[in-house]
C-alpha cells in the first residue's frame, strides 16, 4: 500500500515503537496532524506551548530511557521548541523533534511562519535532517532515531516542508533492516590496554574516588557501577545528573559533588590520589578553578564521547567506550588481577571521609529538630517530601535553590528517578517534564518540586494535565524571590536585590490552580507542612499544587568559593568559609 | 601555531555550515577554508587552517569528528606534509613581478597599461611574502584559495 508523506512519518514512528508525541499543530504541520488523526499507535499529547512539548518529551525520555518525540509547526512553533532542544542537548537526552516547514518553493522568501529551523537549531542538536524527497521520510526517521539514541545520545531535528506531506502524493513504505552510516560509528568497547592500566591504578590507589555522572544513567550502567564498588569498596560521589546512578543510602555514597556538593564529596575529590570518572564531563560546576583541581590525583576517565575526555581536566588514562561495557571490562580485569587494593589505606581513607561528613556534612534530620527560624526551611520541605513519598517518587525539578535542595536532601536510590535540567539550567522544565514521566508511569507517584519563579515559566501546562488526567503533585517552594539570584546578590553584590523580588505581585497559586481545574493547597506554618503533604498525596487522582511559603533568607550550602577557589574551598554557612 | 586540518565530509546540503559553525561555537577561528568534492563526489575534502595550542587543536579535531556528516579528520601539521595555496592577483605594474612570478610558479593572464592579472601558487608563507613585496600601492585585488595539503609519503586520508 502506498502512503502519503504524513502517513509514512506516522508509520515510521510506529515502527520505532513511539507511544507518545508531544506537540502543537499549525499550518505547516497540518497534513501530519491529519495523519495523526487517522492512526492509533501513537497518542498525541496537545501541550499549551511548544517549550512544554520538548520538555515533556525530554522528561519521558529521561524516565524511560526511550527517545522522546515532539512535533511542532514552522516559524514560532519551531523557535519555541529551541529551549527544549538546548536543554536536551546539554544533558545528552535522545529526542526526535519534528518541525513542519513552509512549502519547498517558499523556502528563502520570508514567507509566513518561515524560519530556518536547521540553521537556528544547528548548535544545539546532535544532528538534523531536512526532507527533500518524500520517499526518504522512513529512512530519515530511522536514521534520526539511530543517531539520537546511540553513542552519546542527543536531540535530532527533522524539518519537513509542507509539500513533502501532501496527502495526494503517495509512496511505498520501506524500512531498512539496520542502519549503518559511514560517517557515524560510535565506539562501544573500551581499549583493553587502557582497561589494564586503569585496573593497575585503581588497585594501587590509597585514596580513590568514583565520580559518576549522568552517563551512567544514560548508558544503563548503574548495576555495573554497584557491582564495581562491591569489589573495590571506595567512596562514590554522583554529579547532579548522576544522582541515582549509585544508591544514595549506600554507606560508600558521599552525596553530590561540585558547586553545592557535600563537604565530604568535595574534600574527597580534592584529596584523592586516583579519580575514576565515569560518564561525567568535569563541568565547571564541578571542578571550580581547573588549574587547582585535585592536585594529587591521577585521572581515569571513561566516556563514550572522546571530546569529553581531556577537555577541561587532562585524563591520565582515557577510556573511550560505552560506560556499561567499560565498567564490565574493568570488573573482569580487577577480578583477574593479582594486585590487591591496600585495605588498610582504604579503611583510613573511608574513615577520613566519615570524619569530614561528621564535621560539616548535611543534616538529614533537620525536619525532626527545632530550629530558630519561625518559617519553614526549604530543606525541611524536601525532607518531609522524601518521607511522605517513602523515597520512591519520580521527582522533577526546575532550576534554582529548590533544585539544589532536592539534589542534597532527597535520597535517590534508583536511576532515572531524578529528572532535572542540569547542563542548561532551564527554568520551566519541571512541570512539562513531570507530564512526560507521569504518562510513562501512570501508577507511580510523580512530583514536581519547583519554585514560584520557575513554575510561572511553563504554568500553562496545568491545562494539559487536566486534559490528559495527569495527577502530578507540585511542591512549590515559595520564597517570594528568585532565590538563587538573590543568594548571589547577598553574597557578591552587597545584598542589592536587583530584579529578583516580586512579592507584591505574585499570583494566588491556590486560586490559579483551581481555575485550571486542579486542587491547590497553601502552607505557611511549620505545623501544617507534614499534614498538608499527606493530604496532597492521599488525593491519588488529582493534580495537587502545594504552595509552601518558606524562609526567604535561606541560602544553599555548601557552596564552592569562586573565583580562584579549588574544590576544598567552600562556604558552609553564611559566615563560615573553610 | 598554525594548523592545517583536513576533513572528509558527506557532500550534503548544510554539511559545510556544521563545520564552520562549530569553530565559532567553540571559540576558535578559521584562517583559511577550502572545500570541494573528491572521488565519486559523494563526499568533499575540506582544508581548514587555524591557530591554537596542541590542546586546542585536539579539541577542535575531536569536536569536528563528532559532527555526524564528518567521515574523517586529520591534522596535517602533526606530521610531514605538503601545503600549497593558489592566488590570483590584479595589480598595477610592479618592477618586482618577474622575480615573484618565477619563485611562485606564476602565470600572466592579462597585461595592459593599467592592470595586470597573474596567478601563482606556493606554500602559503611564500604567498604572504609575495603579497607584501608587491606593496599596497600597487595591489588592486586578491583572491586566495586557502591552503590545501596532503600527508607526505604513503599516508592518505581516504574512505
XYZ file of N, CA and C in Angstrom, chain B:
477
model
N 50.294 28.285 17.166
C 50.903 27.648 15.994
C 49.840 27.392 14.927
N 50.270 27.566 13.660
C 49.324 27.357 12.561
C 49.082 25.865 12.341
N 47.825 25.500 12.172
C 47.462 24.099 11.972
C 46.686 23.941 10.672
N 46.930 22.846 10.004
C 46.178 22.558 8.776
C 45.366 21.289 9.033
N 44.050 21.443 9.050
C 43.180 20.309 9.358
C 42.428 19.894 8.102
N 42.581 18.638 7.740
C 41.865 18.121 6.571
C 40.679 17.288 7.032
N 39.544 17.484 6.359
C 38.286 16.859 6.783
C 37.612 16.224 5.569
N 37.207 14.980 5.721
C 36.349 14.372 4.697
C 34.920 14.435 5.218
N 34.042 14.996 4.411
C 32.675 15.244 4.891
C 31.672 14.896 3.810
N 30.548 14.332 4.221
C 29.497 13.977 3.265
C 29.126 15.209 2.446
N 28.963 15.001 1.153
C 28.590 16.108 0.271
C 27.074 16.305 0.322
N 26.615 16.871 1.463
C 25.174 17.059 1.660
C 24.903 18.522 1.963
N 23.682 18.999 1.660
C 23.382 20.401 1.972
C 23.515 20.662 3.471
N 24.135 21.759 3.800
C 24.240 22.129 5.212
C 25.446 21.558 5.924
N 26.142 20.600 5.285
C 27.256 19.946 5.972
C 28.382 20.935 6.263
N 28.701 21.768 5.270
C 29.774 22.752 5.447
C 29.471 23.691 6.613
N 28.207 24.118 6.685
C 27.806 25.053 7.743
C 28.017 24.446 9.127
N 27.856 23.132 9.237
C 28.067 22.483 10.544
C 29.508 22.628 10.999
N 30.435 22.503 10.058
C 31.853 22.613 10.418
C 32.202 24.072 10.726
N 31.794 24.960 9.847
C 32.105 26.376 10.030
C 31.486 26.889 11.328
N 30.228 26.504 11.563
C 29.534 26.926 12.783
C 30.239 26.447 14.033
N 30.767 25.244 13.957
C 31.420 24.659 15.133
C 32.625 25.489 15.588
N 33.403 25.976 14.637
C 34.567 26.787 15.006
C 34.132 27.999 15.825
N 33.081 28.645 15.369
C 32.571 29.810 16.100
C 32.027 29.417 17.473
N 31.207 28.345 17.492
C 30.592 27.906 18.765
C 31.621 27.588 19.823
N 32.726 26.997 19.394
C 33.730 26.547 20.354
C 34.814 27.593 20.559
N 34.650 28.753 19.950
C 35.574 29.850 20.201
C 36.897 29.770 19.454
N 36.918 29.089 18.301
C 38.137 29.028 17.502
C 37.939 29.807 16.204
N 39.058 30.210 15.601
C 38.982 30.982 14.362
C 39.385 30.150 13.164
N 38.735 30.423 12.041
C 39.173 29.819 10.787
C 40.018 30.863 10.069
N 41.255 30.516 9.695
C 42.084 31.454 8.942
C 41.809 31.317 7.452
N 41.883 30.085 6.950
C 41.501 29.855 5.558
C 40.648 28.602 5.493
N 39.872 28.509 4.410
C 38.945 27.386 4.249
C 38.868 27.034 2.774
N 39.022 25.769 2.476
C 38.900 25.330 1.090
C 38.064 24.064 1.083
N 37.168 23.945 0.107
C 36.321 22.746 0.066
C 35.955 22.400 -1.371
N 35.904 21.122 -1.660
C 35.464 20.677 -2.979
C 35.250 19.172 -2.976
N 34.305 18.688 -3.807
C 34.033 17.246 -3.846
C 35.232 16.466 -4.385
N 35.420 15.263 -3.857
C 36.521 14.414 -4.316
C 36.013 13.008 -4.634
N 36.818 12.258 -5.347
C 36.491 10.892 -5.773
C 35.102 10.829 -6.420
N 34.185 10.010 -5.865
C 32.894 9.856 -6.557
C 31.955 11.039 -6.346
N 32.421 12.057 -5.620
C 31.604 13.255 -5.427
C 30.590 13.110 -4.309
N 30.520 11.932 -3.681
C 29.557 11.767 -2.582
C 30.087 12.421 -1.312
N 31.372 12.711 -1.304
C 31.923 13.437 -0.166
C 32.934 14.470 -0.627
N 33.211 15.427 0.254
C 34.129 16.517 -0.059
C 35.337 16.457 0.847
N 36.409 17.079 0.398
C 37.553 17.268 1.276
C 37.627 18.757 1.610
N 37.644 19.039 2.902
C 37.784 20.420 3.369
C 39.174 20.575 3.948
N 39.764 21.741 3.736
C 41.009 22.045 4.432
C 40.808 23.350 5.190
N 41.013 23.273 6.488
C 40.829 24.448 7.335
C 42.166 24.777 7.975
N 42.579 26.029 7.917
C 43.752 26.400 8.707
C 43.295 27.260 9.874
N 43.929 27.007 11.020
C 43.554 27.692 12.247
C 44.800 27.828 13.102
N 44.699 28.559 14.187
C 45.824 28.669 15.108
C 45.394 28.216 16.490
N 46.272 27.533 17.178
C 45.929 27.103 18.527
C 46.990 26.200 19.103
N 46.883 25.972 20.401
C 47.818 25.084 21.084
C 47.478 23.645 20.722
N 48.318 22.734 21.154
C 48.061 21.317 20.910
C 46.708 20.904 21.503
N 46.446 21.396 22.718
C 45.185 21.076 23.389
C 44.002 21.609 22.588
N 44.128 22.853 22.107
C 43.046 23.445 21.304
C 42.757 22.589 20.078
N 43.828 22.234 19.375
C 43.638 21.505 18.119
C 43.095 20.103 18.369
N 43.500 19.502 19.478
C 42.948 18.185 19.822
C 41.438 18.301 20.037
N 41.035 19.356 20.759
C 39.607 19.595 20.976
C 38.890 19.851 19.656
N 39.494 20.694 18.804
C 38.848 21.015 17.518
C 38.633 19.739 16.705
N 39.674 18.929 16.599
C 39.531 17.727 15.753
C 38.506 16.757 16.367
N 38.511 16.634 17.700
C 37.514 15.756 18.338
C 36.097 16.269 18.102
N 35.933 17.577 18.250
C 34.591 18.146 18.070
C 34.147 18.029 16.611
N 35.070 18.243 15.675
C 34.707 18.101 14.253
C 34.303 16.651 13.984
N 35.054 15.737 14.559
C 34.756 14.325 14.373
C 33.355 13.952 14.842
N 32.845 14.707 15.824
C 31.509 14.406 16.359
C 30.392 14.803 15.410
N 30.696 15.702 14.462
C 29.658 16.098 13.504
C 29.292 14.859 12.692
N 27.998 14.563 12.659
C 27.559 13.295 12.080
C 28.004 13.155 10.614
N 27.983 14.251 9.853
C 28.345 14.175 8.435
C 29.849 14.041 8.195
N 30.651 14.242 9.230
C 32.105 14.160 9.044
C 32.552 12.704 9.054
N 33.302 12.337 8.006
C 33.737 10.942 7.889
C 35.111 10.748 8.527
N 36.043 11.636 8.218
C 37.385 11.537 8.799
C 37.997 12.914 8.988
N 38.860 13.021 9.985
C 39.564 14.276 10.252
C 41.041 13.965 10.475
N 41.907 14.835 9.965
C 43.332 14.642 10.228
C 44.024 16.002 10.330
N 44.889 16.132 11.321
C 45.689 17.350 11.465
C 46.991 17.125 10.697
N 47.083 17.732 9.521
C 48.274 17.505 8.672
C 49.550 17.964 9.366
N 49.436 19.008 10.168
C 50.619 19.585 10.815
C 51.230 18.665 11.869
N 50.513 17.597 12.193
C 51.069 16.632 13.149
C 52.284 15.917 12.574
N 52.322 15.788 11.244
C 53.437 15.066 10.624
C 53.939 15.818 9.395
N 54.816 15.175 8.620
C 55.321 15.809 7.398
C 54.200 15.888 6.378
N 54.177 17.000 5.677
C 53.063 17.205 4.748
C 53.447 18.198 3.652
N 52.663 18.220 2.607
C 52.800 19.236 1.561
C 51.669 20.230 1.748
N 52.004 21.501 1.627
C 50.943 22.508 1.773
C 51.143 23.576 0.702
N 50.096 23.901 -0.003
C 50.175 24.941 -1.027
C 48.918 25.784 -1.026
N 49.103 26.972 -1.591
C 47.950 27.851 -1.753
C 48.030 28.476 -3.137
N 46.887 28.695 -3.733
C 46.800 29.291 -5.063
C 46.231 30.704 -4.903
N 46.849 31.687 -5.637
C 46.280 33.044 -5.583
C 46.126 33.623 -6.982
N 45.198 34.531 -7.083
C 45.108 35.375 -8.283
C 45.202 36.809 -7.798
N 46.025 37.582 -8.511
C 46.237 38.977 -8.100
C 46.070 39.907 -9.297
N 45.390 41.013 -9.024
C 45.324 42.086 -10.030
C 46.085 43.264 -9.448
N 47.021 43.844 -10.212
C 47.792 44.968 -9.666
C 48.309 45.872 -10.769
N 48.701 47.061 -10.331
C 49.367 47.980 -11.264
C 50.770 47.425 -11.489
N 51.411 47.912 -12.516
C 52.750 47.397 -12.829
C 53.660 47.407 -11.603
N 54.422 46.351 -11.443
C 55.378 46.302 -10.360
C 56.690 45.762 -10.910
N 57.748 46.407 -10.495
C 59.063 46.009 -11.016
C 59.481 44.644 -10.456
N 58.893 44.304 -9.314
C 59.331 43.055 -8.670
C 58.656 41.816 -9.260
N 57.761 42.053 -10.205
C 56.877 40.958 -10.604
C 57.599 39.758 -11.207
N 58.614 40.028 -12.000
C 59.268 38.890 -12.661
C 59.825 37.899 -11.644
N 60.440 38.455 -10.597
C 61.054 37.606 -9.578
C 59.982 36.790 -8.831
N 58.901 37.508 -8.493
C 57.809 36.846 -7.769
C 57.224 35.703 -8.597
N 57.001 36.018 -9.864
C 56.394 35.012 -10.723
C 57.288 33.787 -10.843
N 58.545 34.020 -10.881
C 59.488 32.917 -11.040
C 59.482 32.016 -9.784
N 59.493 32.685 -8.619
C 59.529 31.911 -7.366
C 58.237 31.161 -7.088
N 57.115 31.678 -7.596
C 55.815 31.111 -7.205
C 55.050 30.522 -8.394
N 55.779 29.974 -9.326
C 55.134 29.268 -10.430
C 54.065 30.149 -11.099
N 54.385 31.406 -11.288
C 53.370 32.360 -11.728
C 53.048 32.291 -13.212
N 51.903 32.813 -13.531
C 51.465 32.863 -14.920
C 50.739 34.188 -15.129
N 51.062 34.878 -16.222
C 50.379 36.134 -16.516
C 49.150 35.826 -17.369
N 48.008 36.289 -16.921
C 46.756 36.023 -17.649
C 46.326 37.207 -18.472
N 46.726 38.392 -18.034
C 46.278 39.620 -18.702
C 47.287 40.699 -18.387
N 47.603 41.518 -19.384
C 48.591 42.578 -19.131
C 48.242 43.766 -19.998
N 47.945 44.902 -19.380
C 47.786 46.135 -20.157
C 48.361 47.280 -19.344
N 48.197 48.498 -19.780
C 48.954 49.570 -19.128
C 48.441 49.912 -17.728
N 47.173 49.615 -17.421
C 46.640 49.966 -16.101
C 46.646 48.807 -15.111
N 46.539 47.624 -15.601
C 46.416 46.494 -14.677
C 46.991 45.230 -15.277
N 47.305 44.347 -14.364
C 47.896 43.087 -14.757
C 47.255 41.996 -13.881
N 46.850 40.874 -14.491
C 46.277 39.777 -13.712
C 47.216 38.571 -13.812
N 47.650 38.098 -12.627
C 48.515 36.922 -12.626
C 47.981 35.893 -11.651
N 48.357 34.653 -11.868
C 48.084 33.627 -10.875
C 49.406 33.044 -10.429
N 49.409 32.514 -9.217
C 50.632 31.916 -8.690
C 50.270 30.922 -7.612
N 51.172 30.014 -7.338
C 50.914 29.102 -6.226
C 52.219 28.732 -5.539
N 52.057 28.384 -4.272
C 53.231 28.023 -3.497
C 52.839 27.858 -2.046
N 53.798 27.561 -1.178
C 53.487 27.476 0.245
C 52.879 28.797 0.721
N 51.900 28.741 1.576
C 51.187 29.979 1.921
C 52.107 31.003 2.576
N 53.173 30.544 3.226
C 54.106 31.512 3.815
C 54.800 32.318 2.716
N 55.144 31.675 1.590
C 55.757 32.392 0.473
C 54.757 33.339 -0.180
N 53.522 32.891 -0.230
C 52.463 33.727 -0.808
C 52.359 35.036 -0.015
N 52.380 34.901 1.327
C 52.316 36.089 2.190
C 53.452 37.054 1.854
N 54.647 36.494 1.710
C 55.826 37.311 1.412
C 55.645 38.043 0.078
N 55.135 37.315 -0.912
C 54.947 37.896 -2.236
C 53.963 39.055 -2.204
N 52.855 38.864 -1.458
C 51.829 39.919 -1.394
C 52.431 41.182 -0.788
N 53.230 40.991 0.249
C 53.889 42.141 0.886
C 54.828 42.827 -0.099
N 55.553 42.026 -0.880
C 56.565 42.564 -1.799
C 55.925 43.431 -2.884
N 54.770 43.030 -3.344
C 54.096 43.812 -4.391
C 53.742 45.200 -3.859
N 53.381 45.223 -2.595
C 53.138 46.514 -1.955
C 51.707 46.988 -2.109
N 51.197 47.618 -1.077
C 49.797 48.066 -1.036
C 49.449 49.014 -2.183
N 50.412 49.842 -2.527
C 50.133 50.866 -3.545
C 49.741 50.242 -4.880
N 50.417 49.160 -5.182
C 50.191 48.550 -6.486
C 49.025 47.562 -6.518
N 48.676 47.081 -5.351
C 47.713 45.978 -5.279
C 46.274 46.445 -5.522
N 45.580 45.803 -6.453
C 44.184 46.177 -6.715
C 43.200 45.133 -6.161
N 43.510 43.893 -6.293
C 42.562 42.841 -5.916
C 43.311 41.523 -5.691
N 42.893 40.765 -4.680
C 43.497 39.443 -4.452
C 42.404 38.417 -4.202
N 42.554 37.254 -4.752
C 41.704 36.117 -4.375
C 42.616 34.961 -3.984
N 42.336 34.363 -2.807
C 43.179 33.260 -2.329
C 42.349 31.992 -2.195
N 42.919 30.894 -2.533
C 42.177 29.623 -2.445
C 42.136 29.095 -1.023
N 43.002 29.614 -0.154
C 43.199 28.975 1.141
C 44.108 27.777 0.954
N 44.721 27.371 2.041
C 45.673 26.256 1.949
C 44.970 24.962 1.582
N 45.657 24.145 0.804
C 45.273 22.741 0.685
C 46.529 21.926 0.944
N 46.331 20.676 1.327
C 47.534 19.907 1.635
C 47.290 18.419 1.653
N 48.375 17.686 1.614
C 48.337 16.225 1.702
C 49.458 15.766 2.624
N 49.267 14.601 3.233
C 50.352 13.996 4.006
C 51.499 13.635 3.070
N 52.707 13.637 3.602
C 53.843 13.155 2.815
C 53.809 11.630 2.754
N 54.421 11.083 1.734
C 54.609 9.633 1.656
C 53.343 8.870 1.343
N 53.231 7.659 1.907
C 52.105 6.790 1.546
C 50.876 7.015 2.429
N 51.012 7.847 3.459
C 49.884 8.091 4.358
C 48.774 8.850 3.610
N 47.546 8.346 3.690
C 46.451 9.007 2.984
C 45.239 9.210 3.889
N 44.474 10.221 3.562
C 43.197 10.458 4.232
C 42.125 10.142 3.200
N 41.493 9.002 3.379
C 40.612 8.488 2.338
C 39.599 7.543 2.982
N 38.461 7.386 2.347
C 37.461 6.445 2.884
C 37.888 5.012 2.570
